[in-house]
Coordinates of C-alpha atoms in Angstrom, one line a residue:
Chain A
M1 CA 0.0 0.0 0.0
S2 CA 3.0 2.3 0.5
G3 CA 3.2 2.5 -3.3
V4 CA -0.3 3.9 -3.5
T5 CA 0.2 6.6 -0.9
A6 CA 3.4 7.6 -2.4
A7 CA 1.6 7.9 -5.7
Q8 CA -0.9 10.2 -4.1
R9 CA 1.7 12.4 -2.5
G10 CA 3.7 12.9 -5.7
G11 CA 1.1 15.0 -7.4
D12 CA 2.9 15.2 -10.7
M13 CA 4.7 12.0 -10.5
G14 CA 6.8 11.2 -13.6
E15 CA 5.9 8.6 -16.2
T16 CA 8.8 6.4 -15.0
R17 CA 7.5 6.4 -11.5
R18 CA 4.0 5.5 -12.6
F19 CA 5.4 2.8 -14.8
L20 CA 7.4 1.3 -11.9
I21 CA 4.3 1.2 -9.7
G22 CA 2.6 -0.6 -12.6
I23 CA 5.4 -3.1 -12.6
G24 CA 5.1 -3.6 -8.9
R25 CA 1.4 -4.2 -9.2
G26 CA 2.0 -6.6 -12.0
A27 CA 4.5 -8.5 -9.9
A28 CA 2.0 -8.6 -7.1
G29 CA -0.7 -9.8 -9.5
A30 CA 1.6 -12.5 -10.8
M31 CA 2.1 -13.7 -7.2
L32 CA -1.5 -13.5 -6.2
F33 CA -2.9 -15.3 -9.2
G34 CA 0.1 -17.6 -9.7
M35 CA 0.5 -18.8 -6.2
P36 CA -2.1 -21.7 -6.3
M37 CA -0.3 -23.1 -9.3
L38 CA 3.2 -22.5 -8.1
M39 CA 2.3 -24.7 -5.1
T40 CA 0.7 -27.5 -7.2
M41 CA 2.8 -30.6 -7.4
E42 CA 1.3 -31.8 -10.7
L43 CA 2.5 -28.6 -12.4
W44 CA 6.1 -29.1 -11.2
Q45 CA 6.0 -32.6 -12.6
L46 CA 4.4 -31.4 -15.9
G47 CA 7.3 -29.0 -16.1
F48 CA 9.6 -31.8 -16.9
Y49 CA 7.5 -34.5 -18.5
I50 CA 5.2 -32.3 -20.7
E51 CA 6.1 -32.9 -24.4
R52 CA 8.0 -29.9 -25.6
Y53 CA 5.9 -29.2 -28.6
R54 CA 2.8 -28.8 -26.4
L55 CA 4.7 -26.6 -24.0
F56 CA 5.9 -24.6 -27.0
L57 CA 2.4 -24.2 -28.3
L58 CA 1.1 -23.1 -24.8
L59 CA 3.9 -20.5 -24.6
V60 CA 3.4 -19.2 -28.1
A61 CA -0.4 -19.1 -27.8
N62 CA 0.0 -17.0 -24.7
I63 CA 1.5 -14.1 -26.6
P64 CA -1.5 -13.0 -28.7
L65 CA -3.7 -13.7 -25.7
L66 CA -1.6 -11.3 -23.6
V67 CA -1.5 -8.7 -26.3
V68 CA -5.2 -8.6 -26.7
L69 CA -5.7 -8.6 -23.0
A70 CA -3.1 -5.8 -22.6
D71 CA -5.0 -3.8 -25.1
R72 CA -7.9 -3.9 -22.7
I73 CA -6.1 -3.5 -19.4
G74 CA -2.5 -2.7 -19.9
F75 CA 0.2 -1.3 -17.6
E76 CA -0.5 2.0 -19.2
R77 CA -3.6 3.0 -21.0
T78 CA -2.7 1.6 -24.3
S79 CA -3.8 3.1 -27.6
T80 CA -1.7 1.3 -30.1
W81 CA -1.0 -2.4 -30.7
R82 CA 2.7 -1.6 -30.3
E83 CA 2.1 -0.4 -26.7
A84 CA -0.2 -3.4 -26.1
F85 CA 2.6 -5.7 -27.3
R86 CA 5.1 -4.0 -25.1
D87 CA 2.8 -4.4 -22.1
A88 CA 2.2 -8.0 -22.9
M89 CA 5.9 -8.7 -23.0
I90 CA 6.4 -6.9 -19.7
A91 CA 3.7 -9.1 -18.2
Y92 CA 5.2 -12.2 -19.7
G93 CA 8.6 -11.2 -18.4
L94 CA 7.2 -10.5 -14.9
G95 CA 5.5 -13.9 -15.0
I96 CA 8.7 -15.6 -15.8
V97 CA 10.7 -13.7 -13.2
M98 CA 8.1 -14.2 -10.4
S99 CA 7.6 -17.9 -11.2
A100 CA 11.4 -18.5 -11.1
A101 CA 11.7 -16.5 -7.9
V102 CA 8.9 -18.3 -6.1
L103 CA 10.0 -21.8 -7.3
V104 CA 13.5 -21.1 -6.0
L105 CA 12.0 -19.9 -2.7
L106 CA 10.0 -23.0 -2.4
G107 CA 13.0 -25.2 -3.0
D108 CA 11.5 -26.6 -6.1
I109 CA 14.4 -25.4 -8.3
K110 CA 17.8 -26.3 -7.1
P111 CA 21.2 -25.6 -8.8
D112 CA 21.9 -29.3 -9.4
M113 CA 18.9 -29.8 -11.6
P114 CA 19.2 -30.2 -15.3
L115 CA 18.6 -27.0 -17.2
S116 CA 15.7 -28.3 -19.2
E117 CA 13.8 -29.3 -16.0
M118 CA 14.3 -25.8 -14.5
L119 CA 13.2 -24.1 -17.8
G120 CA 10.2 -26.4 -18.1
K121 CA 9.0 -25.7 -14.6
I122 CA 9.4 -22.0 -15.0
A123 CA 7.9 -21.9 -18.5
I124 CA 4.7 -23.7 -17.6
Q125 CA 4.2 -21.5 -14.5
S126 CA 4.9 -18.3 -16.5
V127 CA 1.7 -18.6 -18.4
P128 CA -0.8 -18.2 -15.6
A129 CA 1.6 -15.8 -13.8
S130 CA 1.8 -13.5 -16.8
I131 CA -2.0 -13.4 -17.1
G132 CA -2.0 -12.6 -13.3
A133 CA 0.5 -9.8 -13.9
L134 CA -1.8 -8.2 -16.4
L135 CA -4.9 -8.7 -14.2
G136 CA -3.0 -7.5 -11.2
R137 CA -2.4 -4.2 -12.9
S138 CA -6.0 -3.7 -13.6
Q139 CA -7.5 -5.3 -10.4
L140 CA -5.1 -4.1 -7.8
G141 CA -5.0 -0.7 -9.3
G142 CA -7.8 0.5 -7.0
Q143 CA -9.8 3.7 -7.4
A144 CA -7.3 6.0 -5.7
G145 CA -4.3 4.4 -7.3
D146 CA -3.7 6.4 -10.4
D147 CA -4.6 9.9 -9.7
R148 CA -4.9 11.2 -13.2
G149 CA -4.8 8.0 -15.1
G150 CA -7.5 6.4 -13.0
E151 CA -10.6 8.0 -14.2
Q152 CA -9.6 7.9 -17.7
E153 CA -8.7 4.3 -17.4
D154 CA -11.9 3.1 -15.8
K155 CA -13.9 4.6 -18.5
G156 CA -11.5 3.0 -21.0
G157 CA -12.0 -0.4 -19.5
D158 CA -15.7 0.0 -19.9
G159 CA -15.5 1.0 -23.5
D160 CA -18.7 2.9 -23.8
A161 CA -17.5 6.4 -23.0
V162 CA -14.3 6.2 -25.1
P163 CA -13.7 6.2 -28.8
N164 CA -12.5 2.6 -28.9
E165 CA -16.1 1.2 -29.1
I166 CA -14.7 -2.1 -30.3
S167 CA -13.6 -3.0 -26.8
T168 CA -16.9 -4.4 -25.8
S169 CA -17.7 -5.8 -29.2
Y170 CA -19.0 -9.3 -29.5
S171 CA -15.7 -11.0 -30.3
R172 CA -14.0 -9.2 -27.5
E173 CA -16.6 -10.4 -25.1
L174 CA -16.1 -14.0 -26.1
F175 CA -12.3 -13.5 -25.9
L176 CA -12.6 -12.2 -22.3
M177 CA -14.8 -15.2 -21.5
G178 CA -12.0 -17.4 -22.9
V179 CA -9.4 -15.7 -20.8
G180 CA -11.5 -16.2 -17.6
A181 CA -12.1 -19.8 -18.5
L182 CA -8.4 -20.4 -19.3
F183 CA -7.3 -18.9 -16.0
L184 CA -9.5 -21.0 -13.8
N185 CA -8.8 -24.1 -16.0
L186 CA -5.0 -23.7 -15.6
N187 CA -5.7 -23.7 -11.8
V188 CA -7.5 -27.0 -11.7
A189 CA -6.7 -28.9 -14.9
P190 CA -3.3 -30.2 -13.9
T191 CA -4.6 -31.9 -10.8
E192 CA -5.4 -35.5 -10.7
E193 CA -8.9 -34.8 -9.4
I194 CA -10.3 -33.6 -12.7
I195 CA -9.6 -37.0 -14.2
L196 CA -10.8 -38.8 -11.1
I197 CA -14.0 -36.9 -11.0
S198 CA -14.7 -37.6 -14.6
Y199 CA -14.3 -41.3 -13.9
K200 CA -16.6 -41.1 -10.9
M201 CA -19.4 -39.3 -12.7
T202 CA -22.1 -41.2 -14.5
P203 CA -23.5 -39.7 -17.8
W204 CA -26.4 -38.4 -15.7
H205 CA -24.0 -36.4 -13.6
A206 CA -22.4 -35.1 -16.8
I207 CA -25.8 -33.8 -18.1
A208 CA -26.5 -32.2 -14.8
A209 CA -23.0 -30.6 -14.8
V210 CA -23.6 -29.1 -18.3
I211 CA -27.0 -27.6 -17.3
V212 CA -25.6 -26.3 -14.0
S213 CA -22.6 -24.7 -15.7
I214 CA -24.8 -22.9 -18.2
A215 CA -27.2 -21.8 -15.5
I216 CA -24.3 -20.5 -13.3
M217 CA -22.9 -18.6 -16.3
H218 CA -26.2 -16.9 -17.1
G219 CA -27.1 -16.3 -13.5
F220 CA -23.6 -14.8 -12.6
V221 CA -23.8 -12.2 -15.3
Y222 CA -27.5 -11.3 -15.6
A223 CA -29.4 -12.4 -12.6
V224 CA -27.7 -11.9 -9.4
A225 CA -26.3 -8.4 -10.2
F226 CA -22.8 -8.4 -9.0
K227 CA -20.9 -5.2 -9.7
G228 CA -20.3 -4.8 -13.4
T229 CA -23.4 -6.8 -14.1
H230 CA -24.5 -6.6 -17.7
E231 CA -27.9 -5.2 -18.2
M232 CA -30.3 -5.9 -21.0
P233 CA -32.6 -3.2 -22.3
E234 CA -36.0 -3.5 -20.6
E235 CA -38.0 -4.8 -23.5
T236 CA -35.5 -7.5 -24.6
P237 CA -36.6 -11.0 -23.5
W238 CA -34.1 -12.9 -21.3
W239 CA -33.4 -15.6 -23.9
H240 CA -31.8 -13.1 -26.2
A241 CA -28.7 -12.8 -24.0
F242 CA -28.9 -16.5 -23.2
F243 CA -28.4 -17.4 -26.9
R244 CA -26.1 -14.5 -27.9
F245 CA -23.7 -14.6 -24.9
T246 CA -24.3 -17.5 -22.5
L247 CA -24.4 -20.4 -24.9
P248 CA -21.5 -19.2 -27.0
G249 CA -19.6 -18.5 -23.8
Y250 CA -20.1 -22.0 -22.7
M251 CA -18.8 -23.3 -26.0
V252 CA -15.7 -21.1 -25.5
A253 CA -15.3 -22.5 -22.0
M254 CA -15.5 -26.1 -23.4
L255 CA -13.0 -25.3 -26.2
I256 CA -10.6 -23.9 -23.7
S257 CA -11.1 -26.9 -21.4
L258 CA -10.3 -29.2 -24.4
Y259 CA -7.2 -27.2 -25.2
V260 CA -5.9 -27.2 -21.6
L261 CA -6.5 -30.9 -21.2
W262 CA -4.8 -31.6 -24.4
I263 CA -1.8 -29.4 -23.5
F264 CA -1.4 -31.3 -20.2
G265 CA -1.7 -34.6 -22.0
R266 CA -4.8 -35.7 -20.2
L267 CA -6.6 -36.9 -23.3
D268 CA -4.0 -39.1 -24.9
D269 CA -5.1 -42.5 -26.1
T270 CA -8.6 -41.9 -24.8
A271 CA -11.8 -42.7 -26.5
V272 CA -13.9 -39.7 -27.6
T273 CA -16.6 -40.4 -25.1
Q274 CA -14.0 -40.5 -22.3
M275 CA -12.6 -37.2 -23.5
L276 CA -15.9 -35.5 -23.3
M277 CA -16.3 -36.3 -19.6
P278 CA -13.2 -34.4 -18.3
V279 CA -14.0 -31.6 -20.7
I280 CA -17.4 -31.3 -19.1
V281 CA -16.0 -31.5 -15.6
L282 CA -13.4 -28.8 -16.4
S283 CA -16.0 -26.6 -18.0
V284 CA -17.7 -26.2 -14.6
P285 CA -14.9 -24.0 -13.2
G286 CA -14.3 -22.7 -16.8
A287 CA -17.9 -21.4 -16.9
V288 CA -17.5 -19.7 -13.6
G289 CA -14.2 -18.1 -14.8
A290 CA -15.8 -17.0 -18.1
A291 CA -18.7 -15.4 -16.3
A292 CA -16.5 -13.7 -13.8
A293 CA -14.2 -12.4 -16.5
R294 CA -17.2 -10.6 -18.1
L295 CA -17.9 -8.9 -14.9
I296 CA -14.4 -8.1 -13.7
L297 CA -12.5 -7.2 -16.9
Chain B
M1 CA -16.8 3.6 -5.5
T2 CA -18.8 5.8 -7.9
T3 CA -16.9 4.0 -10.7
T4 CA -18.8 0.8 -10.1
A5 CA -22.1 2.5 -11.1
S6 CA -20.6 3.7 -14.3
R7 CA -19.2 0.2 -15.0
R8 CA -22.4 -1.2 -16.2
H9 CA -22.6 -2.8 -19.5
T10 CA -25.7 -2.7 -21.5
E11 CA -26.1 -5.1 -24.3
T12 CA -27.1 -3.5 -27.6
E13 CA -30.7 -3.8 -28.7
E14 CA -30.1 -4.7 -32.3
P15 CA -27.4 -7.3 -32.3
H16 CA -25.4 -8.2 -35.4
W17 CA -26.6 -11.4 -37.2
V18 CA -23.2 -13.0 -36.3
E19 CA -24.2 -13.0 -32.7
W20 CA -27.4 -14.9 -33.5
A21 CA -25.6 -17.3 -35.7
T22 CA -23.0 -18.0 -33.1
G23 CA -25.8 -18.5 -30.5
L24 CA -27.6 -20.8 -32.8
I25 CA -24.5 -23.0 -33.5
S26 CA -23.7 -23.1 -29.8
A27 CA -27.2 -24.1 -28.9
L28 CA -27.1 -26.9 -31.4
L29 CA -23.7 -28.1 -30.1
V30 CA -24.9 -28.0 -26.5
I31 CA -28.1 -29.9 -27.4
A32 CA -26.2 -32.4 -29.5
M33 CA -23.7 -33.0 -26.6
I34 CA -26.5 -33.4 -24.0
A35 CA -28.3 -35.7 -26.4
W36 CA -25.2 -37.8 -26.9
V37 CA -24.4 -38.1 -23.3
G38 CA -28.0 -38.8 -22.5
W39 CA -28.2 -41.5 -25.2
E40 CA -25.1 -43.0 -23.6
A41 CA -26.6 -42.8 -20.2
V42 CA -29.7 -44.7 -21.4
T43 CA -28.0 -47.3 -23.6
E44 CA -24.7 -47.9 -21.9
E45 CA -24.3 -51.2 -20.1
N46 CA -21.9 -51.0 -17.2
T47 CA -19.4 -53.7 -18.2
P48 CA -16.6 -54.3 -15.7
P49 CA -13.1 -53.5 -16.9
E50 CA -11.7 -56.0 -19.4
F51 CA -8.1 -55.9 -20.3
S52 CA -6.0 -57.0 -23.2
T53 CA -2.3 -56.5 -23.5
A54 CA 0.0 -56.4 -26.5
V55 CA 3.8 -56.1 -26.6
T56 CA 4.8 -53.1 -28.7
G57 CA 8.6 -53.1 -28.4
R58 CA 11.5 -54.7 -26.7
G59 CA 15.2 -54.1 -26.3
P60 CA 18.1 -54.2 -23.9
V61 CA 18.6 -51.4 -21.4
E62 CA 21.4 -50.8 -19.0
G63 CA 21.4 -53.6 -16.5
G64 CA 18.4 -55.3 -17.9
Y65 CA 15.9 -55.8 -20.7
R66 CA 12.8 -53.7 -21.4
V67 CA 9.5 -55.0 -22.8
E68 CA 7.1 -52.2 -23.8
F69 CA 3.4 -53.0 -24.0
E70 CA 0.0 -51.5 -24.4
I71 CA -2.9 -52.3 -22.2
A72 CA -6.4 -51.7 -23.5
N73 CA -9.7 -51.6 -21.6
K74 CA -12.6 -52.5 -23.9
A75 CA -15.2 -52.1 -21.2
T76 CA -17.3 -49.1 -20.3
K77 CA -15.9 -48.7 -16.8
T78 CA -12.6 -47.2 -15.9
A79 CA -10.2 -49.2 -13.8
A80 CA -7.8 -47.6 -11.3
A81 CA -4.5 -48.8 -9.8
V82 CA -4.2 -51.6 -12.4
V83 CA -1.4 -53.9 -11.5
V84 CA 0.2 -55.5 -14.6
R85 CA 2.6 -58.4 -14.1
G86 CA 5.1 -59.5 -16.7
E87 CA 6.6 -62.9 -16.5
I88 CA 9.3 -64.7 -18.4
L89 CA 8.1 -68.3 -18.9
D90 CA 10.3 -71.2 -19.4
G91 CA 8.3 -74.4 -20.1
G92 CA 5.3 -73.0 -18.2
N93 CA 7.3 -71.9 -15.1
A94 CA 7.9 -68.3 -14.4
I95 CA 11.6 -67.7 -14.0
E96 CA 11.3 -64.0 -13.5
D97 CA 8.4 -61.6 -12.8
A98 CA 8.1 -57.9 -12.5
D99 CA 5.1 -55.6 -11.7
V100 CA 4.0 -52.2 -12.9
T101 CA 1.0 -50.2 -11.7
F102 CA -1.1 -48.0 -13.9
D103 CA -2.9 -45.1 -12.1
Y104 CA -5.8 -45.5 -14.5
V105 CA -6.8 -47.4 -17.6
P106 CA -9.8 -45.4 -18.8
A107 CA -12.8 -47.1 -20.4
Q108 CA -12.5 -47.9 -24.1
S109 CA -9.0 -46.6 -24.0
K110 CA -5.3 -47.6 -24.0
S111 CA -2.5 -46.9 -21.7
S112 CA 1.1 -47.9 -22.3
G113 CA 4.1 -48.7 -20.2
A114 CA 7.1 -51.0 -19.9
I115 CA 8.4 -53.8 -17.7
L116 CA 12.1 -54.1 -16.9
F117 CA 13.5 -57.6 -16.5
S118 CA 16.9 -58.3 -15.3
Q119 CA 17.6 -60.7 -18.1
D120 CA 17.0 -61.0 -21.8
P121 CA 14.0 -63.3 -22.3
G122 CA 15.5 -64.4 -25.6
S123 CA 13.2 -66.9 -27.3
R124 CA 11.4 -67.6 -24.1
E125 CA 7.7 -66.6 -23.8
V126 CA 6.9 -63.3 -22.1
R127 CA 3.5 -63.1 -20.6
I128 CA 2.0 -59.8 -19.6
R129 CA -1.4 -59.6 -17.9
A130 CA -3.4 -57.5 -15.5
V131 CA -3.6 -59.1 -12.1
G132 CA -5.9 -56.6 -10.3
Y133 CA -7.5 -53.2 -10.2
T134 CA -9.7 -50.9 -8.0
D135 CA -12.8 -49.0 -8.9
P136 CA -12.0 -45.3 -9.1

């Protein structure tokens, strides 16, 4: 919090200063959002046994994701793709540094380990940590945090008072749902439990899980009115939003689940029906994450 | 927290046709998925795990001999903690055996692994079979 008060004191604080505070928040975000994964045994193990082409794909796919996300909620209010790219790289870098630091602190990385094991462990953790770094910037920012930038930024994040109307466009909305789903999925997908639950569930449980996930998604965003809740114009029937946002959102959550499970090698040599079950299981937290992302981001 | 009030999103009244198209496709996919799982729920017989094994590769390793194999579960129930025993048979007598445990062999799926013997089986028969499992 000292950073925030310092920021308030320095009325006309320089760009550099503000940027450094942004970095600090990013690092805090990387820790906050990355910690559950940094303390997950399965992810350490994945770090050395994951096939390298899958890890590569995960790391590369993270770049456009961060760039688009940075365009929404960057370290600075970004207006160009170049700035968004810069912010994305800063977040990725912070994710890598924080992951490495925490893994060393936890004694999970030791100097006598082979280099590829160290790199693998850090690389796989850097993905959620980098998303956390970007989210930390936007969510830990707080209302008093940026004196001048704050107001401007909040409006910008919202998209309706600012020229870049595109920011709440349909594809962007689906993208944010994807990020939310991905984030929660990365938390739970590596654990043994997802697979175990899918084996314990009967098809009837699976159907119930699908229906409950969709209901949660819709309820989260439209019914229970959290802050940032989306409103429908009065005369529009409820099922408009259901078809236009909730169902596509659920499909996005399922796709992300499929992607994450494949990355972690959970679907190898598995029959199609058996693949569907863990995807449905993982889509439950995915749906919650997707809905939350629409509210928070 | 005045900003929270201003952070309300209002969906546009006249959505683009793409939104409806995406919604329609998604709805069809969800219905298809539920129908598929539902059909399975109704028709599926709960057959207990049934294993078959096949040797996929063999070769010497340092200090022993490796026999790689695949184990398939044709049934509709998943088996957990599947213990697979490999034996080198010489005239019907096992002269060496080694165990390996699979965390899971999912229903209608395959898992693969290897057994390490201390000696080269040569022309002797190698028998690999599942000897037990637990329900997950």
